[in-house]
Amino acid sequence: MVKIILKDIHNLHKIDVYESNGGYKALKKAVKKMKPDEVIEEVKKSNLRGRGGACFPTGLKWSFMPKGNEKPKYLCCNGDESEPGSFKDREIFEKNPHQFIEGTLIACYAMGVKTAYVYIRGEYYKWIKLLQKAINDAYKEGYIGEKIFGTKFSADIYIHKGAGAYICGEESALMNSIEGKRGYPRVKPPYPAKNGLWGNPTTINNIETISNIPEIINKGGDRFASVGAPKHPGTLLFGVSGHVNKPGVYELETGIPLMTIINDYCGGVLDGKEIKMVIPGGTSMPPLTKEECMTIKMDDASLKKIGSGIGTAGVIVMNEDTDIVKVLIRITKFYYHESCGQCTPCREGCGWMLRLLKRIDEGKGRMEDIDMLVNVANNIEGNTICAFGEAAALPVKWTIKKFRKDFEARIKEVDLKLPPKNIVHALR
Ligand SMILES: Cc1cc2nc3c(=O)[nH]c(=O)nc-3n(C[C@H](O)[C@H](O)[C@H](O)COP(=O)(O)O)c2cc1C
């Protein structure tokens, strides 16, 4: 299995170990031997897609940045990582921070950026300290700062700590947060490449996306494009949690069958039980049934075909004993709590869905509540400024679509315990 980011090299987080294993050679090659546009072309050739959830082609995104230097340009590296089930970017900060730093500097060079911000959720205290140490060491060695490798290229990298809001991972809320404003998403267009941080051209990329860049420059875009699933190449850091024997972060090629991840890498389902449901890419991604899990391959196109998505590759495995109604309550509670409140459908709809779900769980549900839940979700989806609306609505819609019987059974189970309707009337 190819490894691009989490290589099995002892102490790779230390700058001298990183250097002695070819570290910072890609940066040298880029700034000394390649023109900025050539770097972008190589990234386009690699067909690298964003690892932050939307799978947007990275090279194409970089090419949207204006060429001139009339305005300062910025790069925001997104390490907010607040989606439940996602815990892979912190693995990069811990195990291979210099590859991320090198990727950031190459991205700055390619897009004419002089200032990069790394936005990290504040709770990642340990990983903030580790990354800051790596940044300090890279400054000392002259990889960051003025006249890098004696060229005209200069760049600075700053860490910006988040204050614990999931919405600040959304790229425009993230920029507002860096500007010191409330983390509200912005209406788009204008898009960040035109009007980003302080109104200047800005690109936002996920930490894992950026960490792939040195490999692409070292070995070439074609080589990267040949790894894994052709339309979504490379590796993914799968963060596997839930009912498996060996949860953790596994770097594996895209297109790997889900059951290979669960059985061969994670030691199978806990206590040898059957699978009930798997969320393939963080809680905003629609879940998979046991039958779907048996054949699905883990790449963007394969998952989209069955109405789901790779998201952040945060795989949550749930066994046959799982209470699906309670799982959906937990997920919806998160989105209700985290909605920024700017858009009415999301602000009101998340609370409405939560109340309906709780009503079902508490034995006060009615059969028509199930369709009402789908209706509320449909009225959130596509009617908000940012994709948070979809993140909240899709799990509700698709969990009901795929596990409707569980919701019906919960309502019927309670119906059976209630006295017949005429007795209820008599008691009133
Ligand atoms: C509510 C919400 C939260 C998000 N959180 C993150 C996050 O924590 N990290 C991340 O990289 N992208 C997150 N995204 C996606 C970003 O808006 C953006 O698409 C991404 O950072 C772009 O990087 P990429 O092209 O490298 O994937 C979030 C999106 C939404 C709607």
Short mmCIF file of C-alpha atoms and ligand atoms in Angstrom, two decimals:
data_model
loop_
_atom_site.label_atom_id
_atom_site.label_comp_id
_atom_site.label_asym_id
_atom_site.label_seq_id
_atom_site.Cartn_x
_atom_site.Cartn_y
_atom_site.Cartn_z
CA MET A 1 0.00 0.00 0.00
CA VAL A 2 1.42 3.37 -1.06
CA LYS A 3 2.02 5.87 1.76
CA ILE A 4 2.36 9.53 0.94
CA ILE A 5 1.82 11.29 4.28
CA LEU A 6 1.96 8.91 7.25
CA LYS A 7 5.20 7.19 6.27
CA ASP A 8 6.65 4.60 8.64
CA ILE A 9 9.75 6.64 9.53
CA HIS A 10 10.73 6.99 13.18
CA ASN A 11 10.75 10.60 14.45
CA LEU A 12 9.70 12.03 11.07
CA HIS A 13 8.20 15.00 12.92
CA LYS A 14 11.74 16.23 13.67
CA ILE A 15 13.20 18.58 11.07
CA ASP A 16 16.56 16.78 10.77
CA VAL A 17 14.86 13.41 10.23
CA TYR A 18 12.50 14.98 7.69
CA GLU A 19 15.46 16.57 5.86
CA SER A 20 17.48 13.36 5.82
CA ASN A 21 14.51 11.61 4.21
CA GLY A 22 14.30 14.05 1.31
CA GLY A 23 12.36 16.77 3.14
CA TYR A 24 12.20 20.29 1.67
CA LYS A 25 13.69 19.05 -1.65
CA ALA A 26 10.35 19.57 -3.37
CA LEU A 27 10.26 23.17 -2.14
CA LYS A 28 13.79 23.75 -3.46
CA LYS A 29 12.86 22.18 -6.81
CA ALA A 30 9.71 24.32 -7.07
CA VAL A 31 11.25 27.69 -6.22
CA LYS A 32 14.55 27.17 -8.05
CA LYS A 33 13.56 25.17 -11.11
CA MET A 34 9.86 25.72 -11.77
CA LYS A 35 7.72 28.73 -12.65
CA PRO A 36 4.64 29.24 -10.42
CA ASP A 37 2.34 28.25 -13.32
CA GLU A 38 4.32 25.04 -13.87
CA VAL A 39 3.69 24.08 -10.24
CA ILE A 40 -0.05 24.66 -10.74
CA GLU A 41 0.02 22.58 -13.95
CA GLU A 42 1.69 19.70 -12.11
CA VAL A 43 -0.98 19.83 -9.38
CA LYS A 44 -3.68 19.87 -12.07
CA LYS A 45 -2.05 16.84 -13.72
CA SER A 46 -2.10 14.97 -10.41
CA ASN A 47 -5.89 15.28 -10.28
CA LEU A 48 -5.58 15.89 -6.51
CA ARG A 49 -8.97 16.65 -5.01
CA GLY A 50 -9.59 18.51 -1.78
CA ARG A 51 -9.61 16.39 1.36
CA GLY A 52 -11.78 18.84 3.34
CA GLY A 53 -15.04 17.24 2.21
CA ALA A 54 -16.09 18.66 -1.16
CA CYS A 55 -13.45 16.93 -3.35
CA PHE A 56 -12.86 20.07 -5.41
CA PRO A 57 -9.86 19.77 -7.83
CA THR A 58 -6.95 21.52 -6.11
CA GLY A 59 -5.00 22.62 -9.20
CA LEU A 60 -8.11 24.21 -10.67
CA LYS A 61 -8.79 26.06 -7.41
CA TRP A 62 -5.24 27.43 -7.39
CA SER A 63 -5.61 28.60 -10.99
CA PHE A 64 -8.52 30.87 -9.94
CA MET A 65 -6.10 33.11 -8.02
CA PRO A 66 -5.31 36.33 -9.93
CA LYS A 67 -1.78 36.59 -11.31
CA GLY A 68 -0.84 40.19 -10.52
CA ASN A 69 0.58 41.53 -7.27
CA GLU A 70 -1.61 44.61 -6.89
CA LYS A 71 -3.23 43.18 -3.78
CA PRO A 72 -1.81 40.91 -1.09
CA LYS A 73 -2.84 37.27 -1.53
CA TYR A 74 -3.50 34.75 1.21
CA LEU A 75 -3.60 31.02 1.78
CA CYS A 76 -5.74 29.62 4.62
CA CYS A 77 -4.93 26.05 5.63
CA ASN A 78 -8.03 24.56 7.20
CA GLY A 79 -7.33 22.49 10.31
CA ASP A 80 -10.59 23.20 12.09
CA GLU A 81 -11.52 19.51 11.89
CA SER A 82 -14.69 19.74 13.95
CA GLU A 83 -16.91 17.29 12.08
CA PRO A 84 -17.87 14.38 14.38
CA GLY A 85 -15.93 11.29 13.26
CA SER A 86 -13.04 13.29 11.74
CA PHE A 87 -9.64 13.17 13.42
CA LYS A 88 -7.05 12.84 10.64
CA ASP A 89 -5.50 16.31 10.28
CA ARG A 90 -4.19 16.20 13.84
CA GLU A 91 -2.31 13.02 12.86
CA ILE A 92 -0.41 15.08 10.27
CA PHE A 93 0.44 17.80 12.84
CA GLU A 94 1.78 15.07 15.10
CA LYS A 95 3.51 12.67 12.72
CA ASN A 96 4.59 14.70 9.68
CA PRO A 97 4.18 18.47 10.25
CA HIS A 98 7.08 19.43 7.98
CA GLN A 99 5.49 17.82 4.94
CA PHE A 100 2.45 20.01 5.58
CA ILE A 101 4.69 23.09 6.04
CA GLU A 102 6.59 22.26 2.84
CA GLY A 103 3.29 21.84 0.96
CA THR A 104 2.09 25.19 2.32
CA LEU A 105 5.23 26.96 1.09
CA ILE A 106 4.97 25.37 -2.38
CA ALA A 107 1.31 26.46 -2.54
CA CYS A 108 2.34 30.01 -1.55
CA TYR A 109 4.99 30.05 -4.27
CA ALA A 110 2.55 28.75 -6.92
CA MET A 111 -0.13 31.33 -6.13
CA GLY A 112 2.07 34.34 -5.31
CA VAL A 113 1.05 34.27 -1.64
CA LYS A 114 3.25 35.83 1.04
CA THR A 115 1.14 35.03 4.10
CA ALA A 116 -0.40 31.70 5.05
CA TYR A 117 -2.65 31.14 8.04
CA VAL A 118 -3.16 27.72 9.58
CA TYR A 119 -6.59 27.72 11.22
CA ILE A 120 -6.67 25.07 13.96
CA ARG A 121 -9.48 24.35 16.36
CA GLY A 122 -8.55 25.67 19.81
CA GLU A 123 -9.17 22.30 21.48
CA TYR A 124 -6.21 20.92 19.52
CA TYR A 125 -3.90 22.44 22.15
CA LYS A 126 -1.36 19.61 21.94
CA TRP A 127 -1.22 19.72 18.12
CA ILE A 128 -0.99 23.51 18.02
CA LYS A 129 2.11 23.30 20.19
CA LEU A 130 3.62 20.58 18.00
CA LEU A 131 2.95 22.50 14.78
CA GLN A 132 4.29 25.75 16.25
CA LYS A 133 7.54 23.96 17.19
CA ALA A 134 7.84 22.62 13.62
CA ILE A 135 7.17 26.10 12.17
CA ASN A 136 9.81 27.63 14.47
CA ASP A 137 12.35 25.01 13.37
CA ALA A 138 11.56 25.64 9.70
CA TYR A 139 12.06 29.40 10.24
CA LYS A 140 15.45 28.69 11.88
CA GLU A 141 16.56 26.63 8.88
CA GLY A 142 15.46 29.35 6.46
CA TYR A 143 12.65 27.39 4.81
CA ILE A 144 10.11 29.98 5.97
CA GLY A 145 10.77 33.74 5.96
CA GLU A 146 12.71 36.04 3.65
CA LYS A 147 14.41 35.01 0.39
CA ILE A 148 13.84 31.30 0.64
CA PHE A 149 16.75 29.32 -0.92
CA GLY A 150 18.31 32.67 -1.85
CA THR A 151 15.49 33.45 -4.30
CA LYS A 152 13.04 36.36 -4.38
CA PHE A 153 10.36 34.17 -2.83
CA SER A 154 9.42 35.06 0.77
CA ALA A 155 6.55 33.74 2.87
CA ASP A 156 5.36 33.65 6.46
CA ILE A 157 3.16 31.07 8.21
CA TYR A 158 0.99 31.92 11.23
CA ILE A 159 -1.24 29.70 13.36
CA HIS A 160 -4.71 31.06 14.14
CA LYS A 161 -6.56 29.24 16.92
CA GLY A 162 -10.30 28.72 16.63
CA ALA A 163 -12.59 29.09 19.62
CA GLY A 164 -14.52 25.85 19.23
CA ALA A 165 -17.20 26.41 16.59
CA TYR A 166 -17.82 23.81 13.87
CA ILE A 167 -19.08 26.51 11.50
CA CYS A 168 -15.62 28.13 11.48
CA GLY A 169 -14.43 25.21 9.33
CA GLU A 170 -16.64 26.53 6.52
CA GLU A 171 -14.23 28.51 4.40
CA SER A 172 -15.92 31.93 4.48
CA ALA A 173 -16.76 31.69 8.21
CA LEU A 174 -13.12 30.74 8.73
CA MET A 175 -12.00 33.95 7.00
CA ASN A 176 -14.39 36.04 9.11
CA SER A 177 -12.98 34.35 12.19
CA ILE A 178 -9.39 35.16 11.20
CA GLU A 179 -10.48 38.77 10.61
CA GLY A 180 -11.67 38.84 14.23
CA LYS A 181 -15.35 38.82 13.32
CA ARG A 182 -18.11 36.43 14.32
CA GLY A 183 -17.80 33.14 12.39
CA TYR A 184 -20.70 33.72 10.01
CA PRO A 185 -20.45 32.25 6.49
CA ARG A 186 -20.47 34.81 3.69
CA VAL A 187 -22.79 34.87 0.70
CA LYS A 188 -21.02 33.59 -2.45
CA PRO A 189 -20.26 34.93 -5.03
CA PRO A 190 -17.92 36.72 -4.66
CA TYR A 191 -15.68 33.69 -4.18
CA PRO A 192 -12.54 33.81 -2.02
CA ALA A 193 -10.12 33.86 -4.99
CA LYS A 194 -11.54 37.32 -5.80
CA ASN A 195 -12.72 38.54 -2.45
CA GLY A 196 -11.31 36.63 0.50
CA LEU A 197 -9.42 37.71 3.61
CA TRP A 198 -9.84 41.47 4.11
CA GLY A 199 -11.26 41.60 0.59
CA ASN A 200 -8.10 40.16 -0.98
CA PRO A 201 -7.55 37.06 -3.18
CA THR A 202 -7.49 33.98 -0.94
CA THR A 203 -7.36 30.20 -1.33
CA ILE A 204 -8.57 27.81 1.35
CA ASN A 205 -7.30 24.23 1.45
CA ASN A 206 -7.52 21.39 3.90
CA ILE A 207 -4.38 20.29 5.82
CA GLU A 208 -4.31 16.83 4.19
CA THR A 209 -4.77 18.33 0.71
CA ILE A 210 -1.73 20.56 1.19
CA SER A 211 0.33 17.72 2.67
CA ASN A 212 0.13 15.83 -0.64
CA ILE A 213 1.83 18.63 -2.59
CA PRO A 214 5.53 17.81 -1.91
CA GLU A 215 4.99 14.26 -3.24
CA ILE A 216 3.40 15.65 -6.42
CA ILE A 217 6.34 18.01 -7.02
CA ASN A 218 8.95 15.35 -6.18
CA LYS A 219 7.53 12.49 -8.22
CA GLY A 220 5.31 14.27 -10.74
CA GLY A 221 1.57 14.73 -11.16
CA ASP A 222 1.25 11.67 -13.42
CA ARG A 223 2.71 9.38 -10.79
CA PHE A 224 0.25 10.69 -8.16
CA ALA A 225 -2.65 10.35 -10.59
CA SER A 226 -1.82 6.64 -11.04
CA VAL A 227 -2.39 5.79 -7.36
CA GLY A 228 -5.82 4.58 -6.21
CA ALA A 229 -9.14 5.42 -7.90
CA PRO A 230 -8.46 7.23 -11.23
CA LYS A 231 -11.07 9.96 -10.72
CA HIS A 232 -10.10 10.58 -7.10
CA PRO A 233 -6.45 9.53 -6.93
CA GLY A 234 -3.93 9.28 -4.11
CA THR A 235 -4.38 8.07 -0.59
CA LEU A 236 -6.82 9.08 2.15
CA LEU A 237 -6.29 9.22 5.87
CA PHE A 238 -9.25 7.12 6.96
CA GLY A 239 -10.17 7.90 10.57
CA VAL A 240 -12.07 4.83 11.69
CA SER A 241 -14.09 4.88 14.91
CA GLY A 242 -17.04 3.08 16.51
CA HIS A 243 -17.58 -0.67 16.75
CA VAL A 244 -14.28 -1.99 15.38
CA ASN A 245 -11.50 -3.79 17.20
CA LYS A 246 -8.73 -1.42 16.13
CA PRO A 247 -9.99 2.13 15.62
CA GLY A 248 -7.45 4.67 14.36
CA VAL A 249 -6.14 6.60 11.38
CA TYR A 250 -5.10 4.47 8.38
CA GLU A 251 -3.53 5.89 5.24
CA LEU A 252 -4.86 3.78 2.37
CA GLU A 253 -5.34 4.21 -1.36
CA THR A 254 -8.62 5.66 -2.57
CA GLY A 255 -10.98 3.06 -4.01
CA ILE A 256 -10.18 0.48 -1.33
CA PRO A 257 -13.24 -1.64 -0.42
CA LEU A 258 -14.80 -0.55 2.87
CA MET A 259 -14.82 -4.14 4.17
CA THR A 260 -11.06 -4.41 3.59
CA ILE A 261 -10.59 -1.37 5.84
CA ILE A 262 -12.89 -2.82 8.51
CA ASN A 263 -11.67 -6.42 8.42
CA ASP A 264 -8.03 -6.28 7.34
CA TYR A 265 -6.92 -3.03 8.98
CA CYS A 266 -9.35 -2.49 11.87
CA GLY A 267 -9.55 -6.13 13.03
CA GLY A 268 -13.23 -6.58 12.18
CA VAL A 269 -16.42 -5.53 13.96
CA LEU A 270 -16.28 -5.54 17.76
CA ASP A 271 -17.36 -8.84 19.41
CA GLY A 272 -17.78 -10.44 15.96
CA LYS A 273 -21.19 -8.78 15.53
CA GLU A 274 -22.86 -7.87 12.25
CA ILE A 275 -22.76 -4.36 10.82
CA LYS A 276 -25.92 -2.30 11.12
CA MET A 277 -24.85 1.02 9.64
CA VAL A 278 -21.63 2.78 8.58
CA ILE A 279 -21.14 6.52 8.11
CA PRO A 280 -18.39 6.77 5.47
CA GLY A 281 -17.06 10.33 5.76
CA GLY A 282 -18.01 12.21 8.93
CA THR A 283 -21.55 12.68 10.25
CA SER A 284 -22.66 14.99 7.43
CA MET A 285 -22.37 12.13 4.93
CA PRO A 286 -25.45 9.91 4.39
CA PRO A 287 -25.06 6.46 6.00
CA LEU A 288 -24.64 3.05 4.36
CA THR A 289 -26.65 -0.10 5.05
CA LYS A 290 -24.98 -3.43 5.79
CA GLU A 291 -25.67 -4.60 2.21
CA GLU A 292 -24.11 -1.45 0.74
CA CYS A 293 -21.04 -1.88 2.96
CA MET A 294 -20.32 -5.32 1.49
CA THR A 295 -19.45 -3.99 -1.98
CA ILE A 296 -18.75 -0.27 -1.68
CA LYS A 297 -15.35 1.16 -2.63
CA MET A 298 -14.11 4.18 -0.75
CA ASP A 299 -13.79 6.96 -3.29
CA ASP A 300 -15.88 9.96 -4.19
CA ALA A 301 -17.52 8.61 -7.37
CA SER A 302 -18.42 5.18 -5.91
CA LEU A 303 -20.03 6.71 -2.82
CA LYS A 304 -21.87 9.39 -4.80
CA LYS A 305 -23.43 6.65 -6.94
CA ILE A 306 -25.26 5.35 -3.88
CA GLY A 307 -26.25 8.78 -2.55
CA SER A 308 -23.42 9.29 -0.07
CA GLY A 309 -19.95 10.86 -0.23
CA ILE A 310 -16.36 10.44 0.97
CA GLY A 311 -16.48 13.69 3.01
CA THR A 312 -13.50 13.71 5.36
CA ALA A 313 -13.10 9.89 5.23
CA GLY A 314 -14.12 9.68 8.89
CA VAL A 315 -15.63 6.18 8.97
CA ILE A 316 -18.02 5.44 11.86
CA VAL A 317 -18.92 1.76 12.19
CA MET A 318 -22.07 0.73 14.08
CA ASN A 319 -22.98 -2.87 14.90
CA GLU A 320 -26.32 -4.69 14.87
CA ASP A 321 -27.18 -3.59 18.43
CA THR A 322 -27.12 0.11 17.53
CA ASP A 323 -30.24 2.17 18.17
CA ILE A 324 -30.55 4.13 14.92
CA VAL A 325 -33.15 6.56 16.33
CA LYS A 326 -30.76 7.50 19.14
CA VAL A 327 -27.84 7.84 16.71
CA LEU A 328 -29.81 10.29 14.58
CA ILE A 329 -30.83 12.26 17.68
CA ARG A 330 -27.17 12.56 18.67
CA ILE A 331 -26.13 13.73 15.21
CA THR A 332 -29.02 16.20 14.89
CA LYS A 333 -28.34 17.57 18.38
CA PHE A 334 -24.82 18.42 17.24
CA TYR A 335 -26.05 20.34 14.18
CA TYR A 336 -28.76 22.07 16.21
CA HIS A 337 -26.10 23.21 18.68
CA GLU A 338 -23.64 24.31 16.00
CA SER A 339 -25.99 26.12 13.58
CA CYS A 340 -24.75 29.72 13.41
CA GLY A 341 -28.35 30.92 13.22
CA GLN A 342 -27.91 33.18 10.22
CA CYS A 343 -30.38 31.37 7.92
CA THR A 344 -33.92 30.69 9.12
CA PRO A 345 -34.33 27.21 7.50
CA CYS A 346 -31.23 25.93 9.29
CA ARG A 347 -31.71 27.77 12.60
CA GLU A 348 -35.36 26.73 12.98
CA GLY A 349 -35.21 23.47 11.03
CA CYS A 350 -32.43 21.85 13.08
CA GLY A 351 -34.40 22.41 16.31
CA TRP A 352 -37.60 21.20 14.66
CA MET A 353 -35.93 17.97 13.49
CA LEU A 354 -34.46 17.41 16.94
CA ARG A 355 -37.84 17.88 18.65
CA LEU A 356 -39.52 15.44 16.25
CA LEU A 357 -36.82 12.83 16.75
CA LYS A 358 -36.98 13.15 20.52
CA ARG A 359 -40.75 12.85 20.39
CA ILE A 360 -40.39 9.57 18.49
CA ASP A 361 -37.78 8.29 20.92
CA GLU A 362 -39.78 9.27 24.00
CA GLY A 363 -42.82 7.30 22.86
CA LYS A 364 -44.91 10.26 21.76
CA GLY A 365 -44.25 9.87 18.04
CA ARG A 366 -46.82 9.56 15.26
CA MET A 367 -46.33 7.80 11.93
CA GLU A 368 -46.70 11.09 10.08
CA ASP A 369 -43.71 12.46 12.03
CA ILE A 370 -41.40 10.41 9.81
CA ASP A 371 -42.48 12.19 6.63
CA MET A 372 -42.53 15.49 8.46
CA LEU A 373 -38.85 14.97 9.35
CA VAL A 374 -38.01 14.41 5.68
CA ASN A 375 -40.08 17.46 4.77
CA VAL A 376 -38.22 19.70 7.23
CA ALA A 377 -34.86 18.33 5.98
CA ASN A 378 -35.91 19.04 2.36
CA ASN A 379 -36.74 22.61 3.31
CA ILE A 380 -33.29 23.15 4.83
CA GLU A 381 -31.33 21.57 1.95
CA GLY A 382 -30.34 24.11 -0.69
CA ASN A 383 -31.92 27.02 1.20
CA THR A 384 -28.98 28.25 3.25
CA ILE A 385 -25.94 30.45 2.68
CA CYS A 386 -23.48 27.62 3.28
CA ALA A 387 -23.34 23.83 3.11
CA PHE A 388 -23.99 23.49 6.87
CA GLY A 389 -27.67 23.18 5.90
CA GLU A 390 -26.94 20.07 3.83
CA ALA A 391 -24.68 18.70 6.57
CA ALA A 392 -27.63 18.83 8.98
CA ALA A 393 -30.39 17.76 6.55
CA LEU A 394 -28.76 14.90 4.63
CA PRO A 395 -28.15 12.55 7.58
CA VAL A 396 -31.83 12.92 8.60
CA LYS A 397 -33.18 12.38 5.08
CA TRP A 398 -30.97 9.43 4.22
CA THR A 399 -31.03 7.67 7.58
CA ILE A 400 -34.83 7.66 7.33
CA LYS A 401 -34.69 6.57 3.69
CA LYS A 402 -32.42 3.64 4.48
CA PHE A 403 -33.60 2.72 8.00
CA ARG A 404 -37.26 3.79 7.91
CA LYS A 405 -38.32 0.50 9.50
CA ASP A 406 -36.39 1.35 12.67
CA PHE A 407 -38.34 4.59 13.05
CA GLU A 408 -41.67 2.90 12.27
CA ALA A 409 -40.90 0.09 14.71
CA ARG A 410 -40.14 2.60 17.50
CA ILE A 411 -43.46 4.35 16.92
CA LYS A 412 -45.41 1.06 16.67
CA GLU A 413 -43.70 -0.36 19.74
CA VAL A 414 -45.01 2.60 21.69
CA ASP A 415 -48.44 2.44 20.01
CA LEU A 416 -48.81 -1.11 21.31
CA LYS A 417 -48.08 -0.01 24.86
CA LEU A 418 -50.70 2.76 24.73
CA PRO A 419 -54.32 2.01 25.70
CA PRO A 420 -56.73 1.80 22.71
CA LYS A 421 -57.90 5.19 21.41
CA ASN A 422 -61.45 4.90 22.82
CA ILE A 423 -60.02 4.33 26.30
CA VAL A 424 -57.79 7.39 25.89
CA HIS A 425 -60.95 9.36 25.05
CA ALA A 426 -62.73 7.94 28.09
CA LEU A 427 -59.82 8.94 30.31
CA ARG A 428 -59.79 12.56 29.11
C1 LIG B 1 -20.03 23.54 8.21
C2 LIG B 1 -18.77 23.23 7.48
C3 LIG B 1 -17.63 22.87 8.17
C4 LIG B 1 -16.45 22.59 7.50
N1 LIG B 1 -15.34 22.21 8.21
C5 LIG B 1 -14.18 21.96 7.57
C6 LIG B 1 -13.01 21.62 8.30
O1 LIG B 1 -13.00 21.51 9.52
N2 LIG B 1 -11.88 21.38 7.59
C7 LIG B 1 -11.82 21.50 6.21
O2 LIG B 1 -10.77 21.33 5.62
N3 LIG B 1 -12.92 21.83 5.51
C8 LIG B 1 -14.08 22.08 6.15
N4 LIG B 1 -15.18 22.44 5.43
C9 LIG B 1 -15.03 22.63 3.97
C10 LIG B 1 -14.43 24.01 3.66
O3 LIG B 1 -15.49 24.94 3.53
C11 LIG B 1 -13.62 24.00 2.36
O4 LIG B 1 -14.38 23.44 1.33
C12 LIG B 1 -12.29 23.23 2.47
O5 LIG B 1 -11.52 23.65 3.56
C13 LIG B 1 -11.52 23.42 1.19
O6 LIG B 1 -10.34 22.66 1.20
P1 LIG B 1 -10.06 21.52 0.14
O7 LIG B 1 -10.41 22.06 -1.22
O8 LIG B 1 -8.60 21.26 0.28
O9 LIG B 1 -10.91 20.36 0.52
C14 LIG B 1 -16.40 22.69 6.08
C15 LIG B 1 -17.55 23.05 5.38
C16 LIG B 1 -18.72 23.31 6.07
C17 LIG B 1 -19.94 23.68 5.28
#
